[in-house]
CSV table of C-alpha atoms in Angstrom, one decimal:
chain,number,residue,atom,x,y,z
A,585,UNK,CA,-24.1,-48.5,-31.6
A,586,UNK,CA,-26.1,-46.7,-28.9
A,587,UNK,CA,-24.7,-43.9,-26.7
A,588,UNK,CA,-24.8,-46.1,-23.6
A,589,UNK,CA,-22.7,-48.8,-25.2
A,590,UNK,CA,-20.3,-46.2,-26.5
A,591,UNK,CA,-19.8,-44.8,-23.0
A,592,UNK,CA,-19.3,-48.4,-21.6
A,593,UNK,CA,-16.7,-49.2,-24.2
A,594,UNK,CA,-14.8,-46.0,-23.6
A,595,UNK,CA,-14.9,-46.5,-19.8
A,596,UNK,CA,-13.5,-50.1,-19.9
A,597,UNK,CA,-10.8,-49.0,-22.4
A,598,UNK,CA,-9.6,-46.3,-20.0
A,599,UNK,CA,-9.8,-48.6,-17.0
A,600,UNK,CA,-7.7,-51.2,-18.7
A,601,UNK,CA,-5.1,-48.6,-19.7
A,602,UNK,CA,-4.9,-47.3,-16.2
A,603,UNK,CA,-4.3,-50.9,-14.9
A,604,UNK,CA,-1.5,-51.5,-17.4
A,605,UNK,CA,0.4,-48.2,-16.7
A,606,UNK,CA,-0.2,-47.2,-13.1
A,607,UNK,CA,3.3,-45.9,-12.7
A,608,UNK,CA,3.2,-43.6,-15.6
A,609,UNK,CA,-0.1,-42.2,-14.5
A,610,UNK,CA,1.2,-41.6,-11.0
A,611,UNK,CA,4.3,-39.8,-12.3
A,612,UNK,CA,2.1,-37.7,-14.5
A,613,UNK,CA,-0.1,-36.8,-11.6
A,614,UNK,CA,2.9,-35.9,-9.5
A,615,UNK,CA,4.1,-33.5,-12.2
A,616,UNK,CA,0.7,-31.9,-12.2
A,617,UNK,CA,0.8,-31.6,-8.4
A,618,UNK,CA,3.8,-29.2,-8.5
A,619,UNK,CA,5.5,-27.6,-11.4
A,620,UNK,CA,8.7,-25.7,-11.0
A,621,UNK,CA,8.6,-22.1,-12.0
A,622,UNK,CA,12.0,-21.1,-13.4
A,623,UNK,CA,13.4,-17.6,-12.7
A,624,UNK,CA,12.3,-14.9,-15.1
A,625,UNK,CA,14.3,-12.1,-16.5
A,626,UNK,CA,12.9,-8.6,-16.6
A,627,UNK,CA,13.1,-8.7,-20.4
A,628,UNK,CA,10.8,-11.8,-20.5
A,629,UNK,CA,8.0,-10.1,-18.6
A,630,UNK,CA,5.1,-9.2,-21.0
A,631,UNK,CA,3.7,-5.8,-20.1
A,632,UNK,CA,1.2,-4.4,-22.6
A,633,UNK,CA,1.7,-0.7,-21.6
A,634,UNK,CA,5.4,-0.4,-22.3
A,635,UNK,CA,8.6,-1.8,-20.7
A,636,UNK,CA,9.5,-2.3,-17.0
A,637,UNK,CA,12.4,-0.4,-15.6
A,638,UNK,CA,15.2,-2.8,-14.8
A,639,UNK,CA,16.5,-0.5,-12.1
A,640,UNK,CA,13.3,-0.8,-10.1
A,641,UNK,CA,13.9,-1.8,-6.5
A,642,UNK,CA,11.7,-4.9,-6.7
A,643,UNK,CA,13.5,-6.0,-9.9
A,644,UNK,CA,16.9,-5.7,-8.2
A,645,UNK,CA,15.6,-7.4,-5.1
A,646,UNK,CA,14.3,-10.3,-7.1
A,647,UNK,CA,17.8,-10.9,-8.3
A,648,UNK,CA,19.1,-11.3,-4.7
A,649,UNK,CA,16.5,-13.8,-3.4
A,650,UNK,CA,18.0,-17.4,-3.4
A,651,UNK,CA,15.1,-18.8,-5.5
A,652,UNK,CA,17.0,-22.1,-6.2
A,653,UNK,CA,17.4,-22.9,-2.5
A,654,UNK,CA,13.7,-22.0,-2.0
A,655,UNK,CA,12.6,-24.3,-4.9
A,656,UNK,CA,14.7,-27.2,-3.6
A,657,UNK,CA,13.2,-27.3,-0.1
A,658,UNK,CA,9.7,-26.2,-1.2
A,659,UNK,CA,9.2,-28.8,-4.0
A,660,UNK,CA,10.1,-31.6,-1.6
A,661,UNK,CA,6.8,-31.2,0.2
A,662,UNK,CA,4.7,-32.3,-2.8
A,663,UNK,CA,5.0,-36.0,-3.5
A,664,UNK,CA,1.4,-37.2,-3.7
A,665,UNK,CA,-1.2,-36.4,-6.4
A,666,UNK,CA,-3.6,-33.6,-5.8
A,667,UNK,CA,-4.5,-30.1,-6.8
A,668,UNK,CA,-1.6,-28.2,-8.4
A,669,UNK,CA,0.2,-26.0,-5.8
A,670,UNK,CA,1.4,-22.4,-6.3
A,671,UNK,CA,5.1,-22.2,-7.2
A,672,UNK,CA,7.7,-21.5,-4.5
A,673,UNK,CA,8.4,-18.1,-5.9
A,674,UNK,CA,4.8,-17.1,-5.6
A,675,UNK,CA,4.6,-18.4,-2.0
A,676,UNK,CA,7.8,-16.8,-0.6
A,677,UNK,CA,7.5,-13.7,-2.8
A,678,UNK,CA,4.1,-12.9,-1.4
A,679,UNK,CA,5.4,-13.3,2.2
A,680,UNK,CA,8.3,-11.0,1.4
A,681,UNK,CA,6.0,-8.4,-0.1
A,682,UNK,CA,3.8,-8.5,3.0
A,683,UNK,CA,6.8,-8.0,5.4
A,684,UNK,CA,8.4,-5.3,3.3
A,685,UNK,CA,5.3,-3.3,2.8
A,686,UNK,CA,3.9,-3.9,6.3
A,687,UNK,CA,0.4,-4.6,5.1
A,688,UNK,CA,-2.3,-7.2,5.7
A,689,UNK,CA,-3.0,-10.3,3.6
A,690,UNK,CA,-5.9,-8.5,1.8
A,691,UNK,CA,-3.7,-5.6,0.8
A,692,UNK,CA,-1.0,-7.9,-0.4
A,693,UNK,CA,-3.5,-9.3,-2.9
A,694,UNK,CA,-4.6,-5.8,-4.0
A,695,UNK,CA,-1.0,-4.6,-4.4
A,696,UNK,CA,0.0,-7.5,-6.5
A,697,UNK,CA,-3.1,-7.2,-8.8
A,698,UNK,CA,-2.2,-3.5,-9.4
A,699,UNK,CA,1.6,-3.4,-9.6
A,700,UNK,CA,3.4,-5.1,-12.5
A,701,UNK,CA,6.7,-5.0,-10.6
A,702,UNK,CA,5.3,-7.1,-7.8
A,703,UNK,CA,3.9,-9.5,-10.4
A,704,UNK,CA,7.3,-9.9,-11.9
A,705,UNK,CA,8.8,-10.4,-8.4
A,706,UNK,CA,6.5,-13.4,-7.7
A,707,UNK,CA,7.4,-14.9,-11.0
A,708,UNK,CA,4.4,-14.2,-13.3
A,709,UNK,CA,5.2,-14.1,-17.0
A,710,UNK,CA,2.9,-11.3,-18.0
A,711,UNK,CA,0.8,-8.6,-16.5
A,712,UNK,CA,-2.7,-9.5,-15.4
A,713,UNK,CA,-5.3,-7.4,-13.5
A,714,UNK,CA,-5.9,-10.1,-10.9
A,715,UNK,CA,-3.8,-11.8,-8.2
A,716,UNK,CA,-3.3,-15.6,-8.8
A,717,UNK,CA,-4.3,-16.3,-5.2
A,718,UNK,CA,-6.6,-15.1,-2.5
A,719,UNK,CA,-5.9,-13.5,0.9
A,720,UNK,CA,-6.7,-16.8,2.7
A,721,UNK,CA,-4.0,-18.6,0.7
A,722,UNK,CA,-1.4,-16.5,2.6
A,723,UNK,CA,-2.0,-18.6,5.7
A,724,UNK,CA,-1.2,-21.8,3.7
A,725,UNK,CA,2.0,-20.1,2.4
A,726,UNK,CA,3.1,-19.4,6.0
A,727,UNK,CA,2.5,-23.0,7.0
A,728,UNK,CA,4.7,-24.4,4.2
A,729,UNK,CA,7.9,-22.9,5.4
A,730,UNK,CA,9.4,-24.4,8.6
A,731,UNK,CA,12.0,-23.0,10.9
A,732,UNK,CA,14.6,-25.1,9.2
A,733,UNK,CA,13.6,-23.8,5.8
A,734,UNK,CA,13.8,-20.2,6.9
A,735,UNK,CA,17.2,-20.8,8.4
A,736,UNK,CA,18.4,-22.3,5.1
A,737,UNK,CA,17.1,-19.3,3.2
A,738,UNK,CA,18.8,-16.9,5.6
A,739,UNK,CA,22.1,-18.7,5.1
A,740,UNK,CA,21.7,-18.6,1.3
A,741,UNK,CA,20.9,-14.8,1.4
A,742,UNK,CA,24.2,-13.9,3.0
A,743,UNK,CA,27.3,-13.4,0.8
A,744,UNK,CA,29.8,-16.2,0.9
A,745,UNK,CA,32.7,-13.8,1.8
A,746,UNK,CA,35.0,-14.0,4.8
A,747,UNK,CA,34.2,-11.5,7.5
A,748,UNK,CA,35.9,-8.2,7.2
A,749,UNK,CA,38.6,-7.1,9.6
A,750,UNK,CA,40.0,-3.7,10.4
A,751,UNK,CA,43.4,-5.3,10.9
A,752,UNK,CA,44.6,-8.2,8.7
A,753,UNK,CA,47.8,-8.9,10.5
A,754,UNK,CA,46.4,-11.7,12.6
A,755,UNK,CA,45.6,-14.7,10.4
A,756,UNK,CA,44.6,-17.1,13.1
A,757,UNK,CA,41.4,-15.3,14.1
A,758,UNK,CA,39.3,-12.9,12.0
A,759,UNK,CA,36.0,-11.0,12.0
A,760,UNK,CA,33.6,-9.8,14.5
A,761,UNK,CA,30.7,-11.9,15.9
A,762,UNK,CA,27.8,-10.1,17.6
A,763,UNK,CA,25.1,-12.0,19.5
A,764,UNK,CA,22.0,-11.0,21.5
A,765,UNK,CA,18.4,-12.0,22.1
A,766,UNK,CA,15.1,-10.2,22.2
A,767,UNK,CA,11.4,-10.9,22.6
A,768,UNK,CA,9.0,-10.6,19.6
A,769,UNK,CA,5.6,-9.8,21.3
A,770,UNK,CA,2.5,-11.7,20.1
A,771,UNK,CA,-0.7,-10.0,19.2
A,772,UNK,CA,-2.6,-10.8,22.4
A,773,UNK,CA,-4.2,-8.7,25.1
A,774,UNK,CA,-2.2,-8.1,28.2
A,775,UNK,CA,-2.9,-11.2,30.3
A,776,UNK,CA,-4.8,-10.8,33.6
A,777,UNK,CA,-6.0,-13.6,35.7
A,778,UNK,CA,-9.6,-12.4,36.0
A,779,UNK,CA,-9.8,-11.9,32.2
A,780,UNK,CA,-8.4,-15.4,31.5
A,781,UNK,CA,-10.7,-17.1,34.0
A,782,UNK,CA,-13.7,-15.3,32.6
A,783,UNK,CA,-12.9,-16.3,29.0
A,784,UNK,CA,-12.4,-19.9,30.1
A,785,UNK,CA,-15.7,-19.9,31.9
A,786,UNK,CA,-17.6,-18.5,28.9
A,787,UNK,CA,-16.0,-21.1,26.6
A,788,UNK,CA,-16.9,-24.0,28.8
A,789,UNK,CA,-20.5,-22.7,29.3
A,790,UNK,CA,-20.9,-22.6,25.5
A,791,UNK,CA,-19.5,-26.2,25.3
A,792,UNK,CA,-22.0,-27.4,27.9
A,793,UNK,CA,-24.9,-25.7,26.1
A,794,UNK,CA,-23.8,-27.3,22.8
A,795,UNK,CA,-23.5,-30.8,24.3
A,796,UNK,CA,-26.8,-30.7,26.0
A,797,UNK,CA,-28.6,-29.5,22.9
A,798,UNK,CA,-27.0,-32.2,20.7
A,799,UNK,CA,-27.8,-35.0,23.1
A,800,UNK,CA,-31.2,-33.7,24.2
A,801,UNK,CA,-30.2,-33.4,27.8
A,802,UNK,CA,-31.6,-30.8,30.3
A,803,UNK,CA,-29.3,-27.8,30.8
A,804,UNK,CA,-27.6,-27.8,34.2
A,805,UNK,CA,-27.5,-24.7,36.4
A,806,UNK,CA,-24.3,-22.9,35.5
A,807,UNK,CA,-25.0,-19.5,37.2
A,808,UNK,CA,-23.7,-17.7,34.1
A,809,UNK,CA,-25.6,-14.5,34.8
A,810,UNK,CA,-24.3,-14.3,38.4
A,811,UNK,CA,-20.8,-15.1,37.2
A,812,UNK,CA,-20.9,-12.4,34.6
A,813,UNK,CA,-22.2,-9.9,37.2
A,814,UNK,CA,-19.4,-10.8,39.6
A,815,UNK,CA,-16.8,-10.3,36.8
A,816,UNK,CA,-18.2,-6.9,35.8
A,817,UNK,CA,-18.2,-5.7,39.4
A,818,UNK,CA,-14.4,-6.0,39.4
A,819,UNK,CA,-13.5,-4.8,35.9
A,820,UNK,CA,-15.8,-1.8,36.0
A,821,UNK,CA,-14.6,-0.6,39.4
A,822,UNK,CA,-12.3,2.3,39.5
A,823,UNK,CA,-10.1,1.0,42.3
A,824,UNK,CA,-9.0,-2.6,42.6
A,825,UNK,CA,-7.4,-3.5,45.9
A,826,UNK,CA,-5.7,-6.8,46.4
A,827,UNK,CA,-8.5,-8.1,48.6
A,828,UNK,CA,-11.2,-7.4,46.0
A,829,UNK,CA,-9.2,-9.0,43.2
A,830,UNK,CA,-8.6,-12.2,45.2
A,831,UNK,CA,-12.3,-12.4,46.0
A,832,UNK,CA,-13.3,-12.1,42.4
A,833,UNK,CA,-10.7,-14.7,41.3
A,834,UNK,CA,-12.0,-17.1,44.0
A,835,UNK,CA,-15.6,-16.8,42.6
A,836,UNK,CA,-14.5,-17.3,39.0
A,837,UNK,CA,-12.5,-20.4,40.0
A,838,UNK,CA,-15.6,-21.8,41.8
A,839,UNK,CA,-17.8,-21.2,38.7
A,840,UNK,CA,-15.1,-22.8,36.5
A,841,UNK,CA,-14.7,-25.9,38.7
A,842,UNK,CA,-18.5,-26.5,38.7
A,843,UNK,CA,-18.6,-26.3,34.9
A,844,UNK,CA,-15.7,-28.7,34.5
A,845,UNK,CA,-17.6,-31.1,36.8
A,846,UNK,CA,-20.7,-30.9,34.5
A,847,UNK,CA,-18.6,-31.8,31.5
A,848,UNK,CA,-17.0,-34.8,33.4
A,849,UNK,CA,-20.5,-36.0,34.4
A,850,UNK,CA,-21.7,-35.8,30.8
A,851,UNK,CA,-18.7,-37.9,29.6
A,852,UNK,CA,-19.4,-40.5,32.3
A,853,UNK,CA,-23.0,-40.7,31.1
A,854,UNK,CA,-21.9,-41.6,27.6
A,855,UNK,CA,-21.6,-38.3,25.8
A,856,UNK,CA,-18.7,-38.4,23.3
A,857,UNK,CA,-16.5,-35.4,22.6
A,858,UNK,CA,-14.9,-34.6,19.3
A,859,UNK,CA,-11.1,-34.2,19.1
A,860,UNK,CA,-11.5,-30.4,18.9
A,861,UNK,CA,-13.7,-30.5,22.1
A,862,UNK,CA,-11.2,-32.7,23.9
A,863,UNK,CA,-8.3,-30.3,23.0
A,864,UNK,CA,-10.4,-27.4,24.3
A,865,UNK,CA,-11.2,-29.2,27.5
A,866,UNK,CA,-7.5,-30.1,28.1
A,867,UNK,CA,-6.6,-26.4,27.6
A,868,UNK,CA,-9.4,-25.1,29.9
A,869,UNK,CA,-8.6,-27.7,32.6
A,870,UNK,CA,-4.9,-26.7,32.5
A,871,UNK,CA,-5.8,-23.1,32.9
A,872,UNK,CA,-8.0,-23.9,35.9
A,873,UNK,CA,-5.2,-26.0,37.5
A,874,UNK,CA,-2.6,-23.3,37.0
A,875,UNK,CA,-4.8,-20.5,38.3
A,876,UNK,CA,-5.9,-22.5,41.3
A,877,UNK,CA,-2.3,-23.3,42.2
A,878,UNK,CA,-1.2,-19.7,41.9
A,879,UNK,CA,-4.3,-18.5,43.9
A,880,UNK,CA,-3.6,-21.0,46.8
A,881,UNK,CA,0.2,-20.2,46.9
A,882,UNK,CA,-0.4,-16.5,46.3
A,883,UNK,CA,2.1,-16.3,43.5
A,884,UNK,CA,2.0,-15.1,39.9
A,885,UNK,CA,4.6,-17.5,38.4
A,886,UNK,CA,4.2,-21.2,37.3
A,887,UNK,CA,6.1,-23.3,34.8
A,888,UNK,CA,4.6,-23.3,31.2
A,889,UNK,CA,2.0,-20.7,32.2
A,890,UNK,CA,-0.8,-20.2,29.7
A,891,UNK,CA,-1.5,-16.5,29.2
A,892,UNK,CA,-3.8,-16.6,26.2
A,893,UNK,CA,-6.6,-19.1,25.2
A,894,UNK,CA,-6.3,-18.2,21.5
A,895,UNK,CA,-2.5,-18.7,21.5
A,896,UNK,CA,-1.8,-21.2,24.3
A,897,UNK,CA,1.8,-21.6,23.1
A,898,UNK,CA,2.8,-18.0,24.1
A,899,UNK,CA,4.8,-17.8,27.4
A,900,UNK,CA,5.9,-14.9,29.6
A,901,UNK,CA,9.5,-13.8,28.8
A,902,UNK,CA,11.2,-11.8,31.6
A,903,UNK,CA,13.5,-9.3,30.0
A,904,UNK,CA,13.9,-6.6,32.7
A,905,UNK,CA,13.7,-3.7,30.2
A,906,UNK,CA,12.7,-0.2,31.2
A,907,UNK,CA,9.5,-0.3,29.2
A,908,UNK,CA,8.2,-3.7,30.3
A,909,UNK,CA,9.8,-6.1,32.7
A,910,UNK,CA,7.9,-9.0,31.2
A,911,UNK,CA,6.9,-9.5,27.5
A,912,UNK,CA,4.7,-12.2,26.0
A,913,UNK,CA,5.8,-13.8,22.8
A,914,UNK,CA,8.8,-15.7,21.2
A,915,UNK,CA,12.3,-15.3,22.3
A,916,UNK,CA,14.6,-14.7,19.3
A,917,UNK,CA,18.4,-15.3,19.6
A,918,UNK,CA,20.4,-14.0,16.6
A,919,UNK,CA,24.0,-13.5,15.6
A,920,UNK,CA,25.4,-10.8,13.3
A,921,UNK,CA,28.4,-10.9,11.1
A,922,UNK,CA,29.0,-7.9,8.9
A,923,UNK,CA,25.5,-6.8,9.6
A,924,UNK,CA,23.8,-9.9,8.3
A,925,UNK,CA,21.4,-11.8,10.6
A,926,UNK,CA,21.2,-15.5,11.4
A,927,UNK,CA,18.7,-17.2,13.7
A,928,UNK,CA,20.5,-19.1,16.4
A,929,UNK,CA,17.5,-20.1,18.4
A,930,UNK,CA,13.8,-19.3,18.2
A,931,UNK,CA,11.4,-20.6,20.9
A,932,UNK,CA,8.3,-19.6,22.8
A,933,UNK,CA,9.7,-21.2,26.0
A,934,UNK,CA,12.0,-19.0,28.1
A,935,UNK,CA,15.7,-19.9,28.0
A,936,UNK,CA,19.1,-18.4,28.9
A,937,UNK,CA,20.7,-17.2,25.7
A,938,UNK,CA,24.2,-17.6,27.3
A,939,UNK,CA,23.9,-21.3,26.9
A,940,UNK,CA,24.1,-21.0,23.1
A,941,UNK,CA,27.5,-19.2,23.3
A,942,UNK,CA,29.7,-22.2,22.5
A,943,UNK,CA,27.4,-23.5,19.8
A,944,UNK,CA,27.3,-20.1,18.0
A,945,UNK,CA,31.1,-19.8,18.1
A,946,UNK,CA,31.7,-23.3,16.8
A,947,UNK,CA,29.2,-22.7,13.9
A,948,UNK,CA,31.2,-19.5,13.1
A,949,UNK,CA,34.4,-21.6,12.9
A,950,UNK,CA,32.8,-24.2,10.7
A,951,UNK,CA,31.5,-21.5,8.4
A,952,UNK,CA,34.6,-19.4,8.0
A,953,UNK,CA,37.4,-21.8,9.0
A,954,UNK,CA,38.6,-19.7,12.0
A,955,UNK,CA,37.4,-18.2,15.3
A,956,UNK,CA,36.3,-14.6,15.4
A,957,UNK,CA,38.7,-12.0,16.6
A,958,UNK,CA,36.1,-10.2,18.7
A,959,UNK,CA,32.8,-11.3,20.2
A,960,UNK,CA,30.5,-8.5,21.1
A,961,UNK,CA,27.8,-9.4,23.7
A,962,UNK,CA,26.3,-8.1,26.9
A,963,UNK,CA,27.3,-9.0,30.5
A,964,UNK,CA,25.0,-12.1,30.5
A,965,UNK,CA,27.4,-14.0,28.3
A,966,UNK,CA,30.4,-13.3,30.6
A,967,UNK,CA,31.1,-16.2,33.0
A,968,UNK,CA,34.1,-18.3,33.9
A,969,UNK,CA,33.5,-20.8,31.1
A,970,UNK,CA,33.1,-18.3,28.3
A,971,UNK,CA,36.0,-16.1,29.5
A,972,UNK,CA,38.3,-19.2,29.8
A,973,UNK,CA,37.3,-20.4,26.3
A,974,UNK,CA,37.9,-16.9,24.7
A,975,UNK,CA,41.3,-16.6,26.5
A,976,UNK,CA,42.4,-20.0,25.3
A,977,UNK,CA,41.4,-19.3,21.6
A,978,UNK,CA,42.6,-15.7,21.4
A,979,UNK,CA,39.2,-14.1,21.3
A,980,UNK,CA,38.4,-10.7,22.8
A,981,UNK,CA,35.1,-10.7,24.6
A,982,UNK,CA,33.2,-7.5,25.4
A,983,UNK,CA,33.9,-6.2,28.8
A,984,UNK,CA,36.9,-5.5,31.1
A,985,UNK,CA,39.5,-8.2,31.7
A,986,UNK,CA,39.6,-10.0,35.0
A,987,UNK,CA,42.1,-9.0,37.6
A,988,UNK,CA,43.9,-5.8,38.3
A,989,UNK,CA,44.4,-3.2,35.6
A,990,UNK,CA,47.9,-3.1,34.0
A,991,UNK,CA,50.5,-0.9,35.6
A,992,UNK,CA,51.5,0.6,32.2
A,993,UNK,CA,49.4,3.7,31.8
A,994,UNK,CA,49.6,3.6,28.0
A,995,UNK,CA,48.5,0.0,27.9
A,996,UNK,CA,45.7,0.7,30.4
A,997,UNK,CA,44.5,3.6,28.2
A,998,UNK,CA,44.6,1.5,25.1
A,999,UNK,CA,42.6,-1.3,26.9
A,1000,UNK,CA,39.9,1.2,27.9
A,1001,UNK,CA,39.7,2.5,24.4
A,1002,UNK,CA,39.2,-1.1,23.0
A,1003,UNK,CA,36.5,-1.7,25.6
A,1004,UNK,CA,34.7,1.5,24.7
A,1005,UNK,CA,34.9,0.8,21.0
A,1006,UNK,CA,33.5,-2.7,21.6
A,1007,UNK,CA,30.5,-1.3,23.4
A,1008,UNK,CA,29.9,1.2,20.6
A,1009,UNK,CA,30.2,-1.5,17.9
A,1010,UNK,CA,27.8,-3.7,19.8
A,1011,UNK,CA,25.0,-1.2,19.4
A,1012,UNK,CA,24.4,-2.4,15.8
A,1013,UNK,CA,22.5,-5.4,17.2
A,1014,UNK,CA,20.2,-3.1,19.2
A,1015,UNK,CA,19.6,-1.1,16.0
A,1016,UNK,CA,18.8,-4.3,14.1
A,1017,UNK,CA,16.2,-5.2,16.7
A,1018,UNK,CA,14.8,-1.7,16.6
A,1019,UNK,CA,14.5,-1.7,12.8
A,1020,UNK,CA,13.0,-5.1,12.8
A,1021,UNK,CA,10.3,-4.2,15.3
A,1022,UNK,CA,9.4,-0.8,13.8
A,1023,UNK,CA,9.8,-1.4,10.1
A,1024,UNK,CA,9.5,-5.2,9.5
A,1025,UNK,CA,6.7,-6.3,11.9
A,1026,UNK,CA,8.7,-7.9,14.7
A,1027,UNK,CA,7.2,-5.6,17.2
A,1028,UNK,CA,3.8,-7.3,17.1
A,1029,UNK,CA,3.4,-10.8,15.5
A,1030,UNK,CA,-0.2,-11.0,14.2
A,1031,UNK,CA,-0.1,-14.6,13.2
A,1032,UNK,CA,-2.2,-16.9,15.4
A,1033,UNK,CA,-0.4,-20.3,15.1
A,1034,UNK,CA,3.0,-21.3,16.4
A,1035,UNK,CA,4.3,-22.4,13.0
A,1036,UNK,CA,3.0,-19.3,11.1
A,1037,UNK,CA,4.4,-17.0,13.8
A,1038,UNK,CA,7.9,-18.5,13.4
A,1039,UNK,CA,7.5,-18.1,9.7
A,1040,UNK,CA,6.6,-14.4,10.0
A,1041,UNK,CA,9.7,-13.7,12.2
A,1042,UNK,CA,12.0,-15.6,9.8
A,1043,UNK,CA,10.7,-13.9,6.7
A,1044,UNK,CA,11.2,-10.5,8.4
A,1045,UNK,CA,14.8,-11.3,9.1
A,1046,UNK,CA,15.2,-12.5,5.5
A,1047,UNK,CA,13.9,-9.2,4.2
A,1048,UNK,CA,16.3,-7.4,6.4
A,1049,UNK,CA,19.2,-9.4,4.9
A,1050,UNK,CA,18.0,-8.8,1.4
A,1051,UNK,CA,17.5,-5.1,2.0
A,1052,UNK,CA,21.1,-4.8,3.4
A,1053,UNK,CA,22.5,-6.5,0.3
A,1054,UNK,CA,20.5,-4.2,-1.9
A,1055,UNK,CA,21.7,-1.2,0.0
A,1056,UNK,CA,25.3,-2.4,-0.1
A,1057,UNK,CA,25.0,-3.0,-3.9
A,1058,UNK,CA,23.7,0.6,-4.4
A,1059,UNK,CA,26.7,2.0,-2.3
A,1060,UNK,CA,29.2,0.0,-4.4
A,1061,UNK,CA,27.7,1.4,-7.6
A,1062,UNK,CA,27.8,4.9,-6.2
A,1063,UNK,CA,31.5,4.7,-5.1
A,1064,UNK,CA,32.4,3.1,-8.5
A,1065,UNK,CA,30.8,6.0,-10.4
A,1066,UNK,CA,32.2,8.7,-8.0
A,1067,UNK,CA,35.6,7.6,-6.8
A,1068,UNK,CA,36.2,11.1,-5.3
A,1069,UNK,CA,33.9,10.2,-2.4
A,1070,UNK,CA,35.2,8.5,0.6
A,1071,UNK,CA,35.9,4.7,0.2
A,1072,UNK,CA,33.1,2.2,0.9
A,1073,UNK,CA,32.9,1.3,4.6
A,1074,UNK,CA,33.9,-2.2,5.5
A,1075,UNK,CA,30.7,-2.8,7.3
A,1076,UNK,CA,28.8,-2.7,4.0
């Protein structure tokens, strides 16, 4: 039998087998697509240069991560056949390492390839001198965890204990609920109208040049050199008065309107745009319309204002802080119980966090079976509805009670002490925001997509919860070994 006939016989035999058992082959392919990576013990890790220390911080942190909840939600994404995906422990473990070390994607790969404890943390079975993934794969990891997934991981990372109370006499209500909101700034340049218009003009000029070159059409007159010169005359000037700025913006709007007209004429003549070019034109047209309206009305505010071409989902968030009245990024609303963080709302659109008050309180009741004894929040949450709700359910809300102060001096002094203590206890949420922005990357979100930015913020809060659990565990061990010391604080 010749080699060609042998090949034909083998091919037809395999084809017939595939037609008889398509279901088994599909199931086998699905198993290849994603394979669960069970948790590893530190004793099972093969290290050729000795043994790993079981008291290492990364080893103890790995025991606190809810890997089962991560695997359940992560594996549900892979249903079709395809290239085998990295396990959930590798994906989430790499993101946790990045947030905890505060390094770039490239340095995450280098750290994992050099550190056996990090390799054990992401679930590798033995030490190897290379990372199982590249730096570009970190982007895919961030895309695979949605806001709902991160919220579920945060809930699983919090101990299932009832909130602690200083006084256990009242059994109807219990615990302290703290809520507040902050802005997580995006990694964009401070938006200026002239800079935004100049960038939009340069993008649309490049698109015109590309379309004319592809369709062999004569290049229209765009006055790009004159437009560039007008832009530089403003940005290089030492003094910018209002009249000079408005004149420069007027010129850039005129250049941009002319370029948009050229694109519209090319489309009318039969030039077809790709989907990416259509999306770009929709963005640039929206920028022109918003800037034109603000220029004509002489205002600097418009609904859903675009402040960045690279991240058009970013919106201005007015916070009224001393450092910056307006910030540009996502608005993060959290709640704290015993120091552990939960995401209540995360959006790039501005909103009033006081509207989430009742939803947060009801979720607290569903979780613990009772209302909190205290709610610590700022003045924004105090209105007639929230005060009436708290009075009806026996909840003490931060701030002075309505009406005249009590005539009893002792009762008045006690009330003032409670108000002062509530204000002091509420500072923990400000400290949480400060630590998150300085140590865990919430101060500047470097991701460039909306989904990946939300993932970065969620993983940062997850690392904060795990770090608190790890610190609490260390304190319990210390107080168990040295009972002479003061007892463990209830906040831990």
